[in-house]
Amino acid sequence: MIVTADLLVSAMGASRDRAELFAPHLAEACAAYEIATPARLAAFIAQIGHESGSLRHVREVWGPTTAQERYEGRADLGNTQPGDGRKFSGHGLIQTTGRFNHRAVRDRLRARGMDCPDFEAAPDLLAEPRWAAWSAADYWDWKGCNALAD
């Protein structure tokens, strides 16, 4: 199976313009991470649909809420510098959160041979369609979600 705009519209209710924007990047990333069977794609699309509000949000909607205020100073997220909490709030289709996770996705993508930006230096770049899609597939792989979907 391949990710198409039609699939994203029908499976998660994405708007046509957002589906067309993300489909080529998701197709490429899913192929690279073997998210290609019906079960894997169904689970992955359900997850990114939930996390992104059907592809509407590639940045965490900031309140700030009480939970978001607790991002500041969280060593487990790598948020060790003043302002890191907001700066490294969720980005991408699976809301990469924290300085540590922005750095880790950069390092994992580069280890795969991707010429990706430094998401620790410029976290907002993780919200661009290509990197939002690739970071979601990378997280899915990192957490072993293909095996869970199978």
CSV table of N, CA and C in Angstrom, one decimal:
chain,number,residue,atom,x,y,z
A,1,MET,N,0.8,-1.2,0.0
A,1,MET,CA,0.0,0.0,0.0
A,1,MET,C,0.9,1.2,0.0
A,2,ILE,N,0.4,2.3,-0.6
A,2,ILE,CA,1.1,3.5,-0.7
A,2,ILE,C,0.2,4.6,-0.1
A,3,VAL,N,0.8,5.6,0.5
A,3,VAL,CA,0.0,6.7,1.1
A,3,VAL,C,-0.3,7.7,-0.1
A,4,THR,N,-1.6,8.0,-0.2
A,4,THR,CA,-2.1,8.9,-1.2
A,4,THR,C,-2.9,10.0,-0.5
A,5,ALA,N,-3.1,11.1,-1.2
A,5,ALA,CA,-4.0,12.1,-0.7
A,5,ALA,C,-5.4,11.5,-0.4
A,6,ASP,N,-5.9,10.7,-1.4
A,6,ASP,CA,-7.2,10.1,-1.2
A,6,ASP,C,-7.3,9.3,0.0
A,7,LEU,N,-6.3,8.5,0.3
A,7,LEU,CA,-6.3,7.7,1.5
A,7,LEU,C,-6.3,8.6,2.8
A,8,LEU,N,-5.5,9.6,2.8
A,8,LEU,CA,-5.5,10.5,4.0
A,8,LEU,C,-6.9,11.2,4.2
A,9,VAL,N,-7.5,11.6,3.1
A,9,VAL,CA,-8.9,12.2,3.2
A,9,VAL,C,-9.9,11.2,3.8
A,10,SER,N,-9.9,10.0,3.2
A,10,SER,CA,-10.9,9.0,3.6
A,10,SER,C,-10.6,8.4,5.0
A,11,ALA,N,-9.3,8.2,5.3
A,11,ALA,CA,-9.0,7.5,6.5
A,11,ALA,C,-9.0,8.4,7.8
A,12,MET,N,-8.6,9.6,7.6
A,12,MET,CA,-8.6,10.5,8.8
A,12,MET,C,-9.4,11.8,8.7
A,13,GLY,N,-10.0,11.9,7.5
A,13,GLY,CA,-10.8,13.2,7.4
A,13,GLY,C,-10.0,14.4,7.2
A,14,ALA,N,-8.8,14.2,6.7
A,14,ALA,CA,-7.9,15.4,6.4
A,14,ALA,C,-8.5,16.2,5.2
A,15,SER,N,-8.3,17.5,5.3
A,15,SER,CA,-8.8,18.3,4.1
A,15,SER,C,-7.9,18.0,2.9
A,16,ARG,N,-8.5,18.2,1.7
A,16,ARG,CA,-7.8,17.8,0.5
A,16,ARG,C,-6.5,18.5,0.4
A,17,ASP,N,-6.4,19.8,0.7
A,17,ASP,CA,-5.2,20.5,0.5
A,17,ASP,C,-4.1,20.0,1.5
A,18,ARG,N,-4.5,19.7,2.8
A,18,ARG,CA,-3.5,19.2,3.7
A,18,ARG,C,-3.0,17.8,3.3
A,19,ALA,N,-4.0,17.0,2.8
A,19,ALA,CA,-3.7,15.6,2.4
A,19,ALA,C,-2.7,15.7,1.2
A,20,GLU,N,-2.9,16.6,0.2
A,20,GLU,CA,-2.0,16.7,-0.9
A,20,GLU,C,-0.6,17.2,-0.5
A,21,LEU,N,-0.6,18.1,0.5
A,21,LEU,CA,0.7,18.6,1.0
A,21,LEU,C,1.5,17.5,1.7
A,22,PHE,N,0.9,16.7,2.5
A,22,PHE,CA,1.6,15.7,3.2
A,22,PHE,C,1.8,14.3,2.5
A,23,ALA,N,0.9,13.9,1.6
A,23,ALA,CA,0.9,12.6,1.0
A,23,ALA,C,2.3,12.2,0.5
A,24,PRO,N,2.9,13.0,-0.4
A,24,PRO,CA,4.2,12.6,-0.9
A,24,PRO,C,5.3,12.3,0.1
A,25,HIS,N,5.3,13.2,1.1
A,25,HIS,CA,6.3,13.0,2.2
A,25,HIS,C,6.0,11.8,3.1
A,26,LEU,N,4.7,11.6,3.4
A,26,LEU,CA,4.4,10.4,4.1
A,26,LEU,C,4.6,9.1,3.3
A,27,ALA,N,4.4,9.1,2.0
A,27,ALA,CA,4.6,8.0,1.2
A,27,ALA,C,6.1,7.6,1.2
A,28,GLU,N,6.9,8.6,1.1
A,28,GLU,CA,8.4,8.4,1.1
A,28,GLU,C,8.8,7.8,2.4
A,29,ALA,N,8.4,8.5,3.5
A,29,ALA,CA,8.8,8.1,4.8
A,29,ALA,C,8.3,6.7,5.2
A,30,CYS,N,7.0,6.4,4.9
A,30,CYS,CA,6.5,5.1,5.2
A,30,CYS,C,7.2,4.0,4.4
A,31,ALA,N,7.5,4.2,3.2
A,31,ALA,CA,8.3,3.2,2.4
A,31,ALA,C,9.7,3.0,3.0
A,32,ALA,N,10.3,4.0,3.5
A,32,ALA,CA,11.6,3.9,4.1
A,32,ALA,C,11.6,3.1,5.4
A,33,TYR,N,10.5,3.2,6.1
A,33,TYR,CA,10.4,2.6,7.4
A,33,TYR,C,9.5,1.3,7.4
A,34,GLU,N,9.2,0.9,6.2
A,34,GLU,CA,8.4,-0.3,6.0
A,34,GLU,C,7.0,-0.3,6.7
A,35,ILE,N,6.4,0.9,6.7
A,35,ILE,CA,5.0,1.1,7.1
A,35,ILE,C,4.2,1.0,5.9
A,36,ALA,N,4.0,-0.3,5.4
A,36,ALA,CA,3.4,-0.5,4.1
A,36,ALA,C,2.3,-1.5,4.1
A,37,THR,N,2.1,-2.3,5.1
A,37,THR,CA,1.0,-3.2,5.1
A,37,THR,C,-0.3,-2.5,5.5
A,38,PRO,N,-1.4,-3.1,5.2
A,38,PRO,CA,-2.7,-2.4,5.6
A,38,PRO,C,-2.7,-2.2,7.1
A,39,ALA,N,-2.3,-3.2,7.9
A,39,ALA,CA,-2.4,-3.1,9.4
A,39,ALA,C,-1.4,-2.0,9.9
A,40,ARG,N,-0.2,-1.9,9.3
A,40,ARG,CA,0.7,-0.9,9.7
A,40,ARG,C,0.3,0.5,9.3
A,41,LEU,N,-0.2,0.6,8.1
A,41,LEU,CA,-0.7,1.9,7.7
A,41,LEU,C,-1.9,2.4,8.4
A,42,ALA,N,-2.8,1.5,8.7
A,42,ALA,CA,-4.0,1.8,9.5
A,42,ALA,C,-3.6,2.4,10.8
A,43,ALA,N,-2.7,1.7,11.5
A,43,ALA,CA,-2.3,2.1,12.8
A,43,ALA,C,-1.6,3.5,12.8
A,44,PHE,N,-0.6,3.6,11.8
A,44,PHE,CA,0.2,4.8,11.7
A,44,PHE,C,-0.7,6.0,11.4
A,45,ILE,N,-1.6,5.8,10.4
A,45,ILE,CA,-2.5,6.9,10.0
A,45,ILE,C,-3.4,7.3,11.1
A,46,ALA,N,-3.9,6.3,11.9
A,46,ALA,CA,-4.7,6.7,13.0
A,46,ALA,C,-3.9,7.5,14.0
A,47,GLN,N,-2.7,7.1,14.3
A,47,GLN,CA,-1.9,7.8,15.3
A,47,GLN,C,-1.6,9.3,14.8
A,48,ILE,N,-1.1,9.4,13.6
A,48,ILE,CA,-0.8,10.8,13.1
A,48,ILE,C,-2.0,11.6,13.0
A,49,GLY,N,-3.1,11.0,12.6
A,49,GLY,CA,-4.4,11.7,12.5
A,49,GLY,C,-4.8,12.3,13.9
A,50,HIS,N,-4.6,11.4,14.9
A,50,HIS,CA,-5.0,11.9,16.3
A,50,HIS,C,-4.0,13.0,16.7
A,51,GLU,N,-2.7,12.7,16.6
A,51,GLU,CA,-1.7,13.7,17.1
A,51,GLU,C,-1.8,15.0,16.4
A,52,SER,N,-2.1,15.0,15.1
A,52,SER,CA,-2.1,16.3,14.3
A,52,SER,C,-3.5,16.9,14.1
A,53,GLY,N,-4.5,16.3,14.6
A,53,GLY,CA,-5.8,16.8,14.3
A,53,GLY,C,-6.1,16.7,12.8
A,54,SER,N,-5.9,15.5,12.3
A,54,SER,CA,-6.1,15.3,10.8
A,54,SER,C,-5.3,16.2,10.0
A,55,LEU,N,-4.0,16.3,10.3
A,55,LEU,CA,-3.0,17.0,9.6
A,55,LEU,C,-3.1,18.6,9.7
A,56,ARG,N,-4.0,19.0,10.6
A,56,ARG,CA,-4.1,20.5,10.8
A,56,ARG,C,-3.0,21.1,11.6
A,57,HIS,N,-2.5,20.3,12.6
A,57,HIS,CA,-1.5,20.9,13.5
A,57,HIS,C,-0.1,20.2,13.4
A,58,VAL,N,0.9,20.9,13.1
A,58,VAL,CA,2.2,20.4,13.1
A,58,VAL,C,3.1,21.1,14.2
A,59,ARG,N,2.4,21.9,15.0
A,59,ARG,CA,3.0,22.5,16.2
A,59,ARG,C,2.0,22.3,17.3
A,60,GLU,N,2.5,22.0,18.5
A,60,GLU,CA,1.6,21.9,19.7
A,60,GLU,C,0.8,23.1,19.9
A,61,VAL,N,-0.5,23.0,20.1
A,61,VAL,CA,-1.3,24.2,20.4
A,61,VAL,C,-1.0,24.6,21.8
A,62,TRP,N,-0.5,25.8,21.9
A,62,TRP,CA,0.0,26.3,23.1
A,62,TRP,C,-1.0,27.1,23.9
A,63,GLY,N,-1.2,26.8,25.1
A,63,GLY,CA,-2.1,27.5,26.0
A,63,GLY,C,-1.5,28.7,26.7
A,64,PRO,N,-0.5,28.6,27.5
A,64,PRO,CA,0.0,27.3,28.0
A,64,PRO,C,-1.0,26.7,29.0
A,65,THR,N,-1.0,25.4,28.9
A,65,THR,CA,-1.8,24.6,29.9
A,65,THR,C,-0.9,24.3,31.1
A,66,THR,N,-1.4,23.8,32.2
A,66,THR,CA,-0.6,23.4,33.3
A,66,THR,C,0.4,22.4,32.9
A,67,ALA,N,0.1,21.4,32.1
A,67,ALA,CA,1.0,20.4,31.7
A,67,ALA,C,2.1,21.0,30.8
A,68,GLN,N,1.8,22.0,30.0
A,68,GLN,CA,2.8,22.6,29.1
A,68,GLN,C,3.8,23.4,30.0
A,69,GLU,N,3.2,24.1,31.0
A,69,GLU,CA,4.1,24.9,31.9
A,69,GLU,C,5.2,24.0,32.5
A,70,ARG,N,4.8,22.7,32.7
A,70,ARG,CA,5.8,21.8,33.4
A,70,ARG,C,6.9,21.3,32.4
A,71,TYR,N,6.8,21.7,31.1
A,71,TYR,CA,7.9,21.3,30.2
A,71,TYR,C,9.2,22.1,30.6
A,72,GLU,N,9.0,23.3,31.1
A,72,GLU,CA,10.2,24.1,31.5
A,72,GLU,C,11.0,23.4,32.6
A,73,GLY,N,12.3,23.3,32.3
A,73,GLY,CA,13.2,22.7,33.3
A,73,GLY,C,13.2,21.2,33.5
A,74,ARG,N,12.4,20.5,32.6
A,74,ARG,CA,12.3,19.0,32.7
A,74,ARG,C,13.6,18.4,32.1
A,75,ALA,N,14.4,17.9,33.0
A,75,ALA,CA,15.7,17.3,32.6
A,75,ALA,C,15.4,16.0,31.7
A,76,ASP,N,14.3,15.3,32.0
A,76,ASP,CA,14.0,14.1,31.2
A,76,ASP,C,13.7,14.4,29.8
A,77,LEU,N,13.3,15.6,29.5
A,77,LEU,CA,13.1,16.1,28.1
A,77,LEU,C,14.3,16.8,27.6
A,78,GLY,N,15.3,17.0,28.4
A,78,GLY,CA,16.5,17.7,27.9
A,78,GLY,C,16.3,19.2,28.0
A,79,ASN,N,15.2,19.7,28.6
A,79,ASN,CA,14.9,21.1,28.7
A,79,ASN,C,15.7,21.7,29.9
A,80,THR,N,16.9,22.0,29.6
A,80,THR,CA,17.8,22.5,30.7
A,80,THR,C,18.1,24.0,30.6
A,81,GLN,N,17.7,24.6,29.6
A,81,GLN,CA,18.0,26.1,29.4
A,81,GLN,C,16.7,26.9,29.6
A,82,PRO,N,16.8,28.1,30.1
A,82,PRO,CA,15.6,28.9,30.2
A,82,PRO,C,14.9,29.0,28.9
A,83,GLY,N,13.6,28.8,28.8
A,83,GLY,CA,12.8,29.0,27.6
A,83,GLY,C,12.7,27.7,26.8
A,84,ASP,N,13.4,26.6,27.2
A,84,ASP,CA,13.3,25.4,26.5
A,84,ASP,C,11.9,24.8,26.4
A,85,GLY,N,11.2,25.0,27.5
A,85,GLY,CA,9.8,24.4,27.6
A,85,GLY,C,9.0,24.7,26.4
A,86,ARG,N,8.9,26.0,26.1
A,86,ARG,CA,8.1,26.5,25.0
A,86,ARG,C,8.8,26.2,23.6
A,87,LYS,N,10.1,26.5,23.6
A,87,LYS,CA,10.9,26.4,22.4
A,87,LYS,C,10.8,24.9,21.8
A,88,PHE,N,10.8,24.0,22.7
A,88,PHE,CA,10.8,22.6,22.3
A,88,PHE,C,9.5,21.9,22.6
A,89,SER,N,8.4,22.7,22.5
A,89,SER,CA,7.1,22.1,22.6
A,89,SER,C,6.9,21.2,21.4
A,90,GLY,N,5.8,20.5,21.3
A,90,GLY,CA,5.6,19.5,20.2
A,90,GLY,C,5.7,20.1,18.8
A,91,HIS,N,6.4,19.4,18.0
A,91,HIS,CA,6.6,19.7,16.5
A,91,HIS,C,6.4,18.4,15.7
A,92,GLY,N,5.8,18.5,14.6
A,92,GLY,CA,5.7,17.3,13.7
A,92,GLY,C,4.4,16.7,13.8
A,93,LEU,N,4.2,15.6,13.1
A,93,LEU,CA,2.9,14.9,13.1
A,93,LEU,C,2.7,14.0,14.3
A,94,ILE,N,3.8,13.6,14.9
A,94,ILE,CA,3.7,12.9,16.2
A,94,ILE,C,4.5,13.8,17.2
A,95,GLN,N,4.1,15.0,17.4
A,95,GLN,CA,4.5,16.0,18.4
A,95,GLN,C,5.8,15.6,19.1
A,96,THR,N,6.9,15.7,18.5
A,96,THR,CA,8.2,15.6,19.1
A,96,THR,C,8.4,16.7,20.1
A,97,THR,N,8.6,16.3,21.4
A,97,THR,CA,8.6,17.3,22.5
A,97,THR,C,9.9,17.2,23.3
A,98,GLY,N,10.5,18.3,23.6
A,98,GLY,CA,11.7,18.4,24.4
A,98,GLY,C,13.0,18.5,23.5
A,99,ARG,N,14.0,19.2,24.1
A,99,ARG,CA,15.3,19.4,23.5
A,99,ARG,C,15.9,18.0,23.1
A,100,PHE,N,15.9,17.1,24.1
A,100,PHE,CA,16.5,15.8,23.9
A,100,PHE,C,15.8,15.1,22.6
A,101,ASN,N,14.5,15.1,22.5
A,101,ASN,CA,13.9,14.4,21.4
A,101,ASN,C,14.1,15.1,20.1
A,102,HIS,N,14.2,16.4,20.1
A,102,HIS,CA,14.5,17.2,18.8
A,102,HIS,C,15.9,16.8,18.3
A,103,ARG,N,16.8,16.7,19.3
A,103,ARG,CA,18.2,16.3,18.9
A,103,ARG,C,18.2,14.8,18.5
A,104,ALA,N,17.5,14.0,19.2
A,104,ALA,CA,17.5,12.5,18.9
A,104,ALA,C,17.0,12.2,17.5
A,105,VAL,N,15.9,12.9,17.1
A,105,VAL,CA,15.3,12.6,15.8
A,105,VAL,C,16.3,13.1,14.7
A,106,ARG,N,16.9,14.2,14.9
A,106,ARG,CA,18.0,14.7,14.0
A,106,ARG,C,19.0,13.6,13.8
A,107,ASP,N,19.5,13.1,15.0
A,107,ASP,CA,20.6,12.2,14.9
A,107,ASP,C,20.2,10.9,14.2
A,108,ARG,N,19.0,10.4,14.5
A,108,ARG,CA,18.5,9.1,13.9
A,108,ARG,C,18.3,9.3,12.4
A,109,LEU,N,17.8,10.5,12.0
A,109,LEU,CA,17.6,10.7,10.5
A,109,LEU,C,19.0,10.8,9.8
A,110,ARG,N,19.9,11.5,10.4
A,110,ARG,CA,21.2,11.6,9.9
A,110,ARG,C,21.9,10.3,9.8
A,111,ALA,N,21.7,9.4,10.8
A,111,ALA,CA,22.3,8.1,10.7
A,111,ALA,C,21.7,7.3,9.6
A,112,ARG,N,20.6,7.6,9.1
A,112,ARG,CA,19.9,6.9,8.0
A,112,ARG,C,20.4,7.5,6.7
A,113,GLY,N,21.3,8.6,6.7
A,113,GLY,CA,21.8,9.2,5.5
A,113,GLY,C,21.0,10.4,5.1
A,114,MET,N,20.0,10.8,5.9
A,114,MET,CA,19.2,12.0,5.5
A,114,MET,C,20.0,13.3,5.8
A,115,ASP,N,19.9,14.2,4.9
A,115,ASP,CA,20.5,15.5,5.0
A,115,ASP,C,19.4,16.4,5.6
A,116,CYS,N,19.2,16.3,6.9
A,116,CYS,CA,18.1,17.0,7.6
A,116,CYS,C,18.7,18.2,8.4
A,117,PRO,N,17.9,19.1,8.7
A,117,PRO,CA,18.3,20.3,9.5
A,117,PRO,C,18.6,19.9,10.9
A,118,ASP,N,19.2,20.8,11.6
A,118,ASP,CA,19.5,20.6,13.0
A,118,ASP,C,18.3,21.1,13.8
A,119,PHE,N,17.4,20.1,14.2
A,119,PHE,CA,16.2,20.4,14.9
A,119,PHE,C,16.4,20.9,16.3
A,120,GLU,N,17.6,20.7,16.8
A,120,GLU,CA,17.9,21.3,18.1
A,120,GLU,C,18.1,22.8,18.0
A,121,ALA,N,18.8,23.2,17.0
A,121,ALA,CA,19.1,24.6,16.7
A,121,ALA,C,17.9,25.3,16.2
A,122,ALA,N,17.1,24.6,15.4
A,122,ALA,CA,15.9,25.3,14.8
A,122,ALA,C,14.7,24.3,14.9
A,123,PRO,N,14.1,24.2,16.1
A,123,PRO,CA,13.0,23.2,16.3
A,123,PRO,C,11.8,23.4,15.4
A,124,ASP,N,11.5,24.6,15.0
A,124,ASP,CA,10.4,24.9,14.1
A,124,ASP,C,10.5,24.2,12.7
A,125,LEU,N,11.7,23.9,12.3
A,125,LEU,CA,11.8,23.2,11.0
A,125,LEU,C,11.2,21.8,11.0
A,126,LEU,N,11.1,21.2,12.2
A,126,LEU,CA,10.4,19.9,12.4
A,126,LEU,C,8.9,20.0,12.0
A,127,ALA,N,8.4,21.2,11.9
A,127,ALA,CA,7.0,21.3,11.5
A,127,ALA,C,6.8,21.4,10.0
A,128,GLU,N,7.9,21.5,9.3
A,128,GLU,CA,7.7,21.6,7.8
A,128,GLU,C,7.2,20.2,7.3
A,129,PRO,N,6.4,20.1,6.3
A,129,PRO,CA,5.8,18.9,5.9
A,129,PRO,C,6.7,17.7,5.7
A,130,ARG,N,7.8,17.9,5.1
A,130,ARG,CA,8.8,16.8,4.9
A,130,ARG,C,9.2,16.2,6.2
A,131,TRP,N,9.7,17.1,7.1
A,131,TRP,CA,10.3,16.7,8.4
A,131,TRP,C,9.2,16.3,9.4
A,132,ALA,N,8.1,16.8,9.3
A,132,ALA,CA,6.9,16.4,10.1
A,132,ALA,C,6.6,14.9,9.8
A,133,ALA,N,6.6,14.6,8.5
A,133,ALA,CA,6.3,13.2,8.1
A,133,ALA,C,7.4,12.3,8.5
A,134,TRP,N,8.6,12.6,8.2
A,134,TRP,CA,9.8,11.8,8.4
A,134,TRP,C,10.0,11.6,9.9
A,135,SER,N,9.8,12.6,10.7
A,135,SER,CA,10.0,12.5,12.2
A,135,SER,C,8.9,11.5,12.7
A,136,ALA,N,7.7,11.6,12.2
A,136,ALA,CA,6.6,10.7,12.7
A,136,ALA,C,7.0,9.2,12.3
A,137,ALA,N,7.4,9.0,11.1
A,137,ALA,CA,7.8,7.6,10.7
A,137,ALA,C,9.0,7.1,11.5
A,138,ASP,N,9.9,8.0,11.8
A,138,ASP,CA,11.1,7.7,12.6
A,138,ASP,C,10.7,7.3,14.0
A,139,TYR,N,9.8,8.1,14.6
A,139,TYR,CA,9.4,7.8,16.0
A,139,TYR,C,8.7,6.5,16.0
A,140,TRP,N,7.8,6.2,15.0
A,140,TRP,CA,7.1,5.0,14.9
A,140,TRP,C,8.1,3.8,14.9
A,141,ASP,N,9.1,3.9,14.1
A,141,ASP,CA,10.2,2.9,14.0
A,141,ASP,C,10.9,2.8,15.3
A,142,TRP,N,11.3,3.9,15.9
A,142,TRP,CA,12.1,3.9,17.1
A,142,TRP,C,11.4,3.2,18.3
A,143,LYS,N,10.1,3.3,18.3
A,143,LYS,CA,9.3,2.7,19.4
A,143,LYS,C,8.8,1.3,19.0
A,144,GLY,N,9.2,0.8,17.8
A,144,GLY,CA,8.8,-0.6,17.5
A,144,GLY,C,7.4,-0.8,17.1
A,145,CYS,N,6.7,0.2,16.6
A,145,CYS,CA,5.3,0.2,16.4
A,145,CYS,C,4.9,-0.7,15.2
A,146,ASN,N,5.8,-1.0,14.2
A,146,ASN,CA,5.4,-1.9,13.2
A,146,ASN,C,5.1,-3.3,13.8
A,147,ALA,N,5.9,-3.7,14.7
A,147,ALA,CA,5.6,-5.0,15.3
A,147,ALA,C,4.3,-5.0,16.1
A,148,LEU,N,4.0,-3.9,16.7
A,148,LEU,CA,2.7,-3.8,17.5
A,148,LEU,C,1.6,-3.8,16.5
A,149,ALA,N,1.7,-3.1,15.4
A,149,ALA,CA,0.6,-3.1,14.4
A,149,ALA,C,0.4,-4.5,13.8
A,150,ASP,N,1.5,-5.2,13.6
A,150,ASP,CA,1.4,-6.6,13.0
A,150,ASP,C,0.7,-7.5,13.9
